[in-house]
Amino acid sequence: MNKKRVSIKDIAELAGVSHPTVSRALRGEGRMSDDTRARILTIAADIGYTPSLIARGLVTQRSHSVGLAVTNFADPFHSEIAQGVEEEAQRRQYSIYLASTTVDPARELEVVRNFQARRVDGLIVSSSRVGGQYAGLLQEIGIPIVLINTHAEGDNMHMVAHDDYGGALNLVQHLVDAGYRRIAFLGNQRGGKAVHERQRAWADALVQAGLPAEMLCFGPNGRFEGGVAGARNLLKLAEETWGSLPDALVCYNDTMAIGAISVLRAQGLGVPDDMAVTGFDDVDVAAYFEPPLTTWRQPRRAMGRAAMTMMLELLDGETNGTHRHVHVMHGELVVRRSA
């Protein structure tokens, strides 16, 4: 025998209030006494009320879902951002559809259109590889878009960004203040605007200190294997071009730093005794690796929450969807034993 679904009408009858009052109390909105709101919520919990998203969608003309596209599920940077998005979405009773773009621009556009077909209310994209196309895409798909760590022109673009330049500048200045003089930079060939900003900060910090900004090498991606390939390239350049090894290496991110350290160790080089190594992001493994990584901590989970909050403000009309809105967040230096 099917159990009858508890409705707002049932709660209203038990609480002695109107249906709209119950609806507002359950959404955490509206003006009413604290006692009334508490009584409604207590009754709802006691009788096992769960909201019908289908019914709510018919009233609001929303699916109460948002699409989230990240470049790589395995990347701890993006997993933390996704967790922040999910936390805020769950708090506001929204569902998240998650997809990976695999750092492929064509795949990213395919994901966006698949989300549109699912009739999501909005779209959040982390580290986009087609950011410049979103001004046109916004007109095409007709739903709000929030970009994370992506630069895109246009008055109607909405973004949550981290101050990559400021973070990298502080990190390199720390190395200079600690006495390092030959500081190399290991970049990610697929890092987009982020690698450009971090490399620019590295060069500026060295020039300001009167030091050469010439020891530059790259890996093919921002993963562990990218760090391995980049470190091998660094050793080759040190032998054939630079004339000596750097005494410090600034890596694009933590995972590349760990890959680079594995190569240095295989060559009999100690970290930090022979070469200091720094990362960027402060993913969980950075604190437990040996040696623990000196790095720049990005507020990844807070960035995810901020992106979802911005999305909800756009959907609720609290933020003007036709005016550019950029929320820049700042991290902090974390000094450990790798430098």
Tab-separated table of C-alpha atoms in Angstrom:
chain	number	residue	atom	x	y	z
A	1	MET	CA	0.000	0.000	0.000
A	2	ASN	CA	1.418	3.391	-1.010
A	3	LYS	CA	1.994	5.856	1.780
A	4	LYS	CA	0.375	9.244	1.187
A	5	ARG	CA	2.905	11.990	0.473
A	6	VAL	CA	2.965	14.738	3.093
A	7	SER	CA	2.043	18.122	1.604
A	8	ILE	CA	2.272	21.777	2.548
A	9	LYS	CA	-1.500	21.631	3.112
A	10	ASP	CA	-0.999	19.046	5.865
A	11	ILE	CA	1.591	21.242	7.589
A	12	ALA	CA	-0.650	24.322	7.291
A	13	GLU	CA	-3.592	22.525	8.919
A	14	LEU	CA	-1.469	21.271	11.810
A	15	ALA	CA	0.222	24.647	12.339
A	16	GLY	CA	-2.976	26.670	11.953
A	17	VAL	CA	-1.515	28.943	9.276
A	18	SER	CA	-2.007	29.534	5.545
A	19	HIS	CA	-0.305	27.596	2.746
A	20	PRO	CA	1.801	30.622	1.626
A	21	THR	CA	3.051	31.092	5.191
A	22	VAL	CA	4.242	27.481	5.294
A	23	SER	CA	5.890	27.855	1.879
A	24	ARG	CA	7.756	30.997	2.954
A	25	ALA	CA	8.869	29.405	6.228
A	26	LEU	CA	10.238	26.336	4.451
A	27	ARG	CA	12.200	28.585	2.058
A	28	GLY	CA	13.536	30.678	4.942
A	29	GLU	CA	11.813	33.763	3.552
A	30	GLY	CA	8.971	36.100	4.500
A	31	ARG	CA	8.076	38.041	7.621
A	32	MET	CA	6.614	36.047	10.528
A	33	SER	CA	7.347	35.530	14.202
A	34	ASP	CA	10.236	33.282	15.192
A	35	ASP	CA	7.765	31.078	17.090
A	36	THR	CA	5.603	30.594	13.989
A	37	ARG	CA	8.576	29.745	11.803
A	38	ALA	CA	9.968	27.329	14.403
A	39	ARG	CA	6.560	25.631	14.824
A	40	ILE	CA	6.200	25.130	11.065
A	41	LEU	CA	9.705	23.691	10.690
A	42	THR	CA	9.217	21.380	13.668
A	43	ILE	CA	5.916	20.051	12.304
A	44	ALA	CA	7.451	19.562	8.840
A	45	ALA	CA	10.314	17.535	10.325
A	46	ASP	CA	8.031	15.511	12.594
A	47	ILE	CA	5.677	14.393	9.821
A	48	GLY	CA	8.473	13.720	7.310
A	49	TYR	CA	7.831	16.470	4.780
A	50	THR	CA	10.139	16.574	1.748
A	51	PRO	CA	9.655	19.234	-0.944
A	52	SER	CA	8.618	18.219	-4.459
A	53	LEU	CA	11.143	19.728	-6.824
A	54	ILE	CA	8.873	18.915	-9.758
A	55	ALA	CA	5.970	20.841	-8.246
A	56	ARG	CA	8.223	23.701	-7.275
A	57	GLY	CA	9.623	23.815	-10.814
A	58	LEU	CA	6.127	24.075	-12.305
A	59	VAL	CA	5.471	27.128	-10.149
A	60	THR	CA	8.853	28.852	-10.541
A	61	GLN	CA	9.607	27.715	-14.125
A	62	ARG	CA	12.993	26.494	-12.906
A	63	SER	CA	14.613	23.074	-12.752
A	64	HIS	CA	16.514	24.043	-9.591
A	65	SER	CA	19.645	22.542	-11.091
A	66	VAL	CA	22.936	24.035	-12.263
A	67	GLY	CA	25.530	22.527	-14.602
A	68	LEU	CA	29.149	22.509	-13.395
A	69	ALA	CA	31.940	21.901	-15.927
A	70	VAL	CA	35.503	21.291	-14.709
A	71	THR	CA	38.588	20.404	-16.705
A	72	ASN	CA	39.547	17.209	-14.865
A	73	PHE	CA	37.799	15.195	-12.132
A	74	ALA	CA	41.147	13.858	-10.843
A	75	ASP	CA	42.648	17.309	-10.283
A	76	PRO	CA	42.369	18.089	-6.541
A	77	PHE	CA	42.081	21.792	-7.356
A	78	HIS	CA	38.827	21.246	-9.243
A	79	SER	CA	37.468	18.674	-6.805
A	80	GLU	CA	37.696	21.271	-4.013
A	81	ILE	CA	35.951	23.894	-6.157
A	82	ALA	CA	33.209	21.379	-6.994
A	83	GLN	CA	32.752	20.624	-3.314
A	84	GLY	CA	32.292	24.328	-2.563
A	85	VAL	CA	29.703	24.652	-5.338
A	86	GLU	CA	27.869	21.570	-4.057
A	87	GLU	CA	27.840	22.811	-0.458
A	88	GLU	CA	26.173	26.087	-1.370
A	89	ALA	CA	23.823	24.413	-3.850
A	90	GLN	CA	22.682	21.873	-1.263
A	91	ARG	CA	22.074	24.638	1.257
A	92	ARG	CA	19.758	26.320	-1.241
A	93	GLN	CA	18.109	23.054	-2.363
A	94	TYR	CA	19.687	23.020	-5.829
A	95	SER	CA	21.044	19.991	-7.659
A	96	ILE	CA	24.351	19.951	-9.537
A	97	TYR	CA	25.087	18.209	-12.835
A	98	LEU	CA	28.838	17.638	-13.089
A	99	ALA	CA	30.871	17.044	-16.264
A	100	SER	CA	34.543	17.037	-17.238
A	101	THR	CA	35.797	18.954	-20.264
A	102	THR	CA	39.168	17.085	-20.319
A	103	VAL	CA	40.922	20.400	-21.146
A	104	ASP	CA	39.442	20.118	-24.647
A	105	PRO	CA	37.741	23.247	-26.078
A	106	ALA	CA	35.482	21.204	-28.374
A	107	ARG	CA	34.461	18.952	-25.493
A	108	GLU	CA	33.739	22.018	-23.332
A	109	LEU	CA	31.321	23.427	-25.904
A	110	GLU	CA	29.668	20.005	-26.176
A	111	VAL	CA	29.233	19.885	-22.382
A	112	VAL	CA	27.676	23.359	-22.360
A	113	ARG	CA	25.090	22.385	-24.964
A	114	ASN	CA	24.348	19.099	-23.180
A	115	PHE	CA	23.652	21.049	-20.010
A	116	GLN	CA	21.357	23.347	-21.958
A	117	ALA	CA	19.444	20.298	-23.222
A	118	ARG	CA	18.943	19.202	-19.618
A	119	ARG	CA	17.281	22.585	-19.011
A	120	VAL	CA	19.569	23.595	-16.166
A	121	ASP	CA	18.884	27.049	-14.718
A	122	GLY	CA	22.504	28.165	-15.049
A	123	LEU	CA	26.027	27.070	-15.898
A	124	ILE	CA	29.280	27.281	-13.896
A	125	VAL	CA	32.544	26.609	-15.749
A	126	SER	CA	35.913	26.239	-13.995
A	127	SER	CA	39.138	27.050	-15.866
A	128	SER	CA	37.480	27.384	-19.262
A	129	ARG	CA	39.500	26.914	-22.436
A	130	VAL	CA	36.987	28.868	-24.558
A	131	GLY	CA	36.326	31.793	-22.209
A	132	GLY	CA	36.341	34.323	-25.018
A	133	GLN	CA	33.376	32.588	-26.677
A	134	TYR	CA	31.018	32.855	-23.714
A	135	ALA	CA	29.734	36.326	-24.593
A	136	GLY	CA	28.241	34.825	-27.751
A	137	LEU	CA	27.255	31.573	-26.041
A	138	LEU	CA	25.322	33.527	-23.438
A	139	GLN	CA	23.068	34.916	-26.158
A	140	GLU	CA	22.715	31.461	-27.718
A	141	ILE	CA	21.829	29.365	-24.666
A	142	GLY	CA	19.907	32.062	-22.780
A	143	ILE	CA	20.855	31.085	-19.195
A	144	PRO	CA	23.249	32.731	-16.702
A	145	ILE	CA	26.908	31.684	-16.849
A	146	VAL	CA	29.490	32.092	-14.081
A	147	LEU	CA	33.143	31.451	-14.903
A	148	ILE	CA	35.774	30.457	-12.330
A	149	ASN	CA	39.438	31.347	-12.910
A	150	THR	CA	38.679	32.367	-16.486
A	151	HIS	CA	39.030	35.691	-18.264
A	152	ALA	CA	36.295	36.642	-20.709
A	153	GLU	CA	35.410	40.029	-22.144
A	154	GLY	CA	31.877	41.341	-22.222
A	155	ASP	CA	29.565	43.446	-20.102
A	156	ASN	CA	27.397	40.452	-19.228
A	157	MET	CA	30.244	38.174	-18.082
A	158	HIS	CA	30.238	37.041	-14.439
A	159	MET	CA	33.388	35.612	-12.908
A	160	VAL	CA	34.979	34.427	-9.689
A	161	ALA	CA	38.742	34.789	-9.952
A	162	HIS	CA	41.816	34.305	-7.818
A	163	ASP	CA	44.590	36.918	-7.754
A	164	ASP	CA	47.164	34.671	-9.435
A	165	TYR	CA	49.554	37.535	-10.099
A	166	GLY	CA	49.542	38.741	-6.497
A	167	GLY	CA	49.907	35.228	-5.133
A	168	ALA	CA	52.872	34.324	-7.345
A	169	LEU	CA	54.510	37.702	-6.676
A	170	ASN	CA	54.367	37.094	-2.914
A	171	LEU	CA	55.697	33.559	-3.343
A	172	VAL	CA	58.728	34.619	-5.408
A	173	GLN	CA	59.429	37.580	-3.114
A	174	HIS	CA	59.519	35.115	-0.219
A	175	LEU	CA	62.213	33.117	-2.021
A	176	VAL	CA	64.217	36.270	-2.763
A	177	ASP	CA	63.971	37.366	0.877
A	178	ALA	CA	65.153	33.884	1.919
A	179	GLY	CA	68.344	34.387	-0.101
A	180	TYR	CA	67.670	32.496	-3.330
A	181	ARG	CA	69.172	34.173	-6.382
A	182	ARG	CA	68.817	31.783	-9.334
A	183	ILE	CA	65.086	31.157	-9.407
A	184	ALA	CA	63.548	29.187	-12.291
A	185	PHE	CA	59.897	28.957	-13.298
A	186	LEU	CA	58.258	25.707	-14.439
A	187	GLY	CA	55.090	26.487	-16.399
A	188	ASN	CA	52.179	24.508	-17.801
A	189	GLN	CA	51.784	24.738	-21.569
A	190	ARG	CA	48.016	24.359	-21.173
A	191	GLY	CA	47.629	26.671	-18.197
A	192	GLY	CA	45.953	29.536	-20.058
A	193	LYS	CA	45.660	32.887	-18.295
A	194	ALA	CA	46.716	31.413	-14.940
A	195	VAL	CA	50.173	30.401	-16.145
A	196	HIS	CA	50.585	33.753	-17.911
A	197	GLU	CA	49.818	35.678	-14.700
A	198	ARG	CA	52.078	33.513	-12.523
A	199	GLN	CA	54.940	33.690	-15.017
A	200	ARG	CA	54.547	37.463	-15.285
A	201	ALA	CA	54.667	37.802	-11.495
A	202	TRP	CA	57.791	35.591	-11.340
A	203	ALA	CA	59.560	37.793	-13.882
A	204	ASP	CA	58.471	41.051	-12.242
A	205	ALA	CA	59.594	39.926	-8.789
A	206	LEU	CA	63.027	38.974	-10.085
A	207	VAL	CA	63.467	42.190	-12.070
A	208	GLN	CA	62.449	44.241	-9.024
A	209	ALA	CA	65.122	42.403	-7.033
A	210	GLY	CA	67.758	42.971	-9.721
A	211	LEU	CA	67.913	39.263	-10.558
A	212	PRO	CA	67.794	37.566	-13.997
A	213	ALA	CA	64.416	36.258	-15.165
A	214	GLU	CA	65.738	33.862	-17.789
A	215	MET	CA	65.473	30.378	-16.310
A	216	LEU	CA	62.137	29.369	-17.801
A	217	CYS	CA	60.883	25.918	-18.805
A	218	PHE	CA	57.544	24.205	-19.412
A	219	GLY	CA	55.766	20.904	-18.987
A	220	PRO	CA	53.016	19.675	-21.337
A	221	ASN	CA	50.254	19.829	-18.698
A	222	GLY	CA	49.616	20.641	-15.052
A	223	ARG	CA	49.571	17.037	-13.812
A	224	PHE	CA	52.307	14.939	-12.168
A	225	GLU	CA	53.618	13.773	-15.533
A	226	GLY	CA	53.755	17.414	-16.665
A	227	GLY	CA	56.028	18.159	-13.718
A	228	VAL	CA	58.221	15.164	-14.576
A	229	ALA	CA	58.595	16.255	-18.206
A	230	GLY	CA	59.166	19.864	-17.183
A	231	ALA	CA	61.882	18.964	-14.667
A	232	ARG	CA	63.687	16.869	-17.269
A	233	ASN	CA	63.549	19.850	-19.596
A	234	LEU	CA	64.929	22.034	-16.779
A	235	LEU	CA	67.920	19.716	-16.222
A	236	LYS	CA	68.656	19.724	-19.951
A	237	LEU	CA	68.500	23.533	-20.137
A	238	ALA	CA	70.695	23.834	-17.051
A	239	GLU	CA	73.363	21.717	-18.725
A	240	GLU	CA	73.141	23.084	-22.276
A	241	THR	CA	72.020	26.714	-21.903
A	242	TRP	CA	72.072	28.140	-18.384
A	243	GLY	CA	75.444	26.748	-17.313
A	244	SER	CA	74.272	25.724	-13.841
A	245	LEU	CA	71.235	24.559	-11.936
A	246	PRO	CA	68.835	27.056	-10.355
A	247	ASP	CA	68.832	27.147	-6.567
A	248	ALA	CA	65.019	27.428	-6.477
A	249	LEU	CA	62.189	26.268	-8.735
A	250	VAL	CA	58.748	27.903	-8.784
A	251	CYS	CA	56.215	25.445	-10.206
A	252	TYR	CA	52.854	26.235	-11.808
A	253	ASN	CA	51.027	24.118	-9.231
A	254	ASP	CA	51.550	21.551	-6.475
A	255	THR	CA	51.108	18.470	-8.638
A	256	MET	CA	53.784	19.650	-11.075
A	257	ALA	CA	56.054	20.428	-8.105
A	258	ILE	CA	55.701	16.871	-6.787
A	259	GLY	CA	56.445	15.461	-10.240
A	260	ALA	CA	59.509	17.714	-10.516
A	261	ILE	CA	60.818	16.662	-7.088
A	262	SER	CA	60.657	12.995	-8.116
A	263	VAL	CA	62.979	13.755	-11.057
A	264	LEU	CA	65.395	15.782	-8.916
A	265	ARG	CA	65.599	12.951	-6.380
A	266	ALA	CA	66.253	10.415	-9.137
A	267	GLN	CA	69.231	12.563	-10.149
A	268	GLY	CA	70.573	12.586	-6.590
A	269	LEU	CA	69.501	16.175	-5.876
A	270	GLY	CA	68.098	17.019	-2.460
A	271	VAL	CA	65.131	19.317	-1.822
A	272	PRO	CA	65.641	21.928	-0.483
A	273	ASP	CA	69.410	21.402	0.086
A	274	ASP	CA	70.341	21.421	-3.613
A	275	MET	CA	67.222	23.120	-4.971
A	276	ALA	CA	64.200	24.627	-3.258
A	277	VAL	CA	60.847	23.830	-4.871
A	278	THR	CA	57.517	25.629	-4.447
A	279	GLY	CA	54.024	24.812	-5.646
A	280	PHE	CA	50.752	26.696	-6.022
A	281	ASP	CA	47.193	25.861	-4.819
A	282	ASP	CA	47.967	23.990	-1.545
A	283	VAL	CA	46.117	20.788	-2.408
A	284	ASP	CA	45.794	18.298	0.455
A	285	VAL	CA	48.814	16.184	-0.500
A	286	ALA	CA	51.117	19.235	-0.348
A	287	ALA	CA	51.182	19.160	3.447
A	288	TYR	CA	51.926	15.411	3.636
A	289	PHE	CA	54.480	15.044	0.849
A	290	GLU	CA	58.140	14.737	1.848
A	291	PRO	CA	59.359	17.391	2.098
A	292	PRO	CA	56.075	19.246	2.742
A	293	LEU	CA	55.586	21.861	0.015
A	294	THR	CA	55.957	25.586	0.433
A	295	THR	CA	53.099	26.869	-1.696
A	296	TRP	CA	50.431	29.495	-2.245
A	297	ARG	CA	47.031	28.499	-0.895
A	298	GLN	CA	44.053	29.283	-3.123
A	299	PRO	CA	40.682	29.436	-1.323
A	300	ARG	CA	39.291	26.775	-3.628
A	301	ARG	CA	36.217	25.724	-1.690
A	302	ALA	CA	35.345	29.357	-0.959
A	303	MET	CA	35.671	30.090	-4.688
A	304	GLY	CA	33.157	27.339	-5.441
A	305	ARG	CA	30.726	28.690	-2.857
A	306	ALA	CA	31.158	32.220	-4.197
A	307	ALA	CA	30.435	31.055	-7.759
A	308	MET	CA	27.229	29.303	-6.688
A	309	THR	CA	26.177	32.339	-4.637
A	310	MET	CA	26.758	34.574	-7.658
A	311	MET	CA	24.691	32.193	-9.789
A	312	LEU	CA	21.773	32.277	-7.335
A	313	GLU	CA	21.928	36.072	-7.185
A	314	LEU	CA	21.693	36.169	-10.975
A	315	LEU	CA	18.754	33.759	-10.990
A	316	ASP	CA	16.946	35.705	-8.271
A	317	GLY	CA	17.589	39.073	-9.938
A	318	GLU	CA	19.743	40.330	-7.067
A	319	THR	CA	22.655	40.878	-9.462
A	320	ASN	CA	22.155	42.704	-12.756
A	321	GLY	CA	22.704	40.096	-15.457
A	322	THR	CA	23.626	42.687	-18.090
A	323	HIS	CA	26.500	44.241	-16.118
A	324	ARG	CA	29.925	42.631	-15.747
A	325	HIS	CA	30.543	41.269	-12.247
A	326	VAL	CA	33.985	40.003	-11.167
A	327	HIS	CA	34.664	38.749	-7.643
A	328	VAL	CA	38.429	38.510	-7.007
A	329	MET	CA	39.598	36.335	-4.104
A	330	HIS	CA	42.988	36.265	-2.415
A	331	GLY	CA	45.024	33.408	-0.985
A	332	GLU	CA	47.920	33.140	1.452
A	333	LEU	CA	51.528	31.987	1.579
A	334	VAL	CA	52.120	28.628	3.270
A	335	VAL	CA	55.780	28.086	4.225
A	336	ARG	CA	56.895	24.492	4.675
A	337	ARG	CA	60.180	22.593	4.313
A	338	SER	CA	60.554	22.386	0.511
A	339	ALA	CA	61.861	25.970	0.505
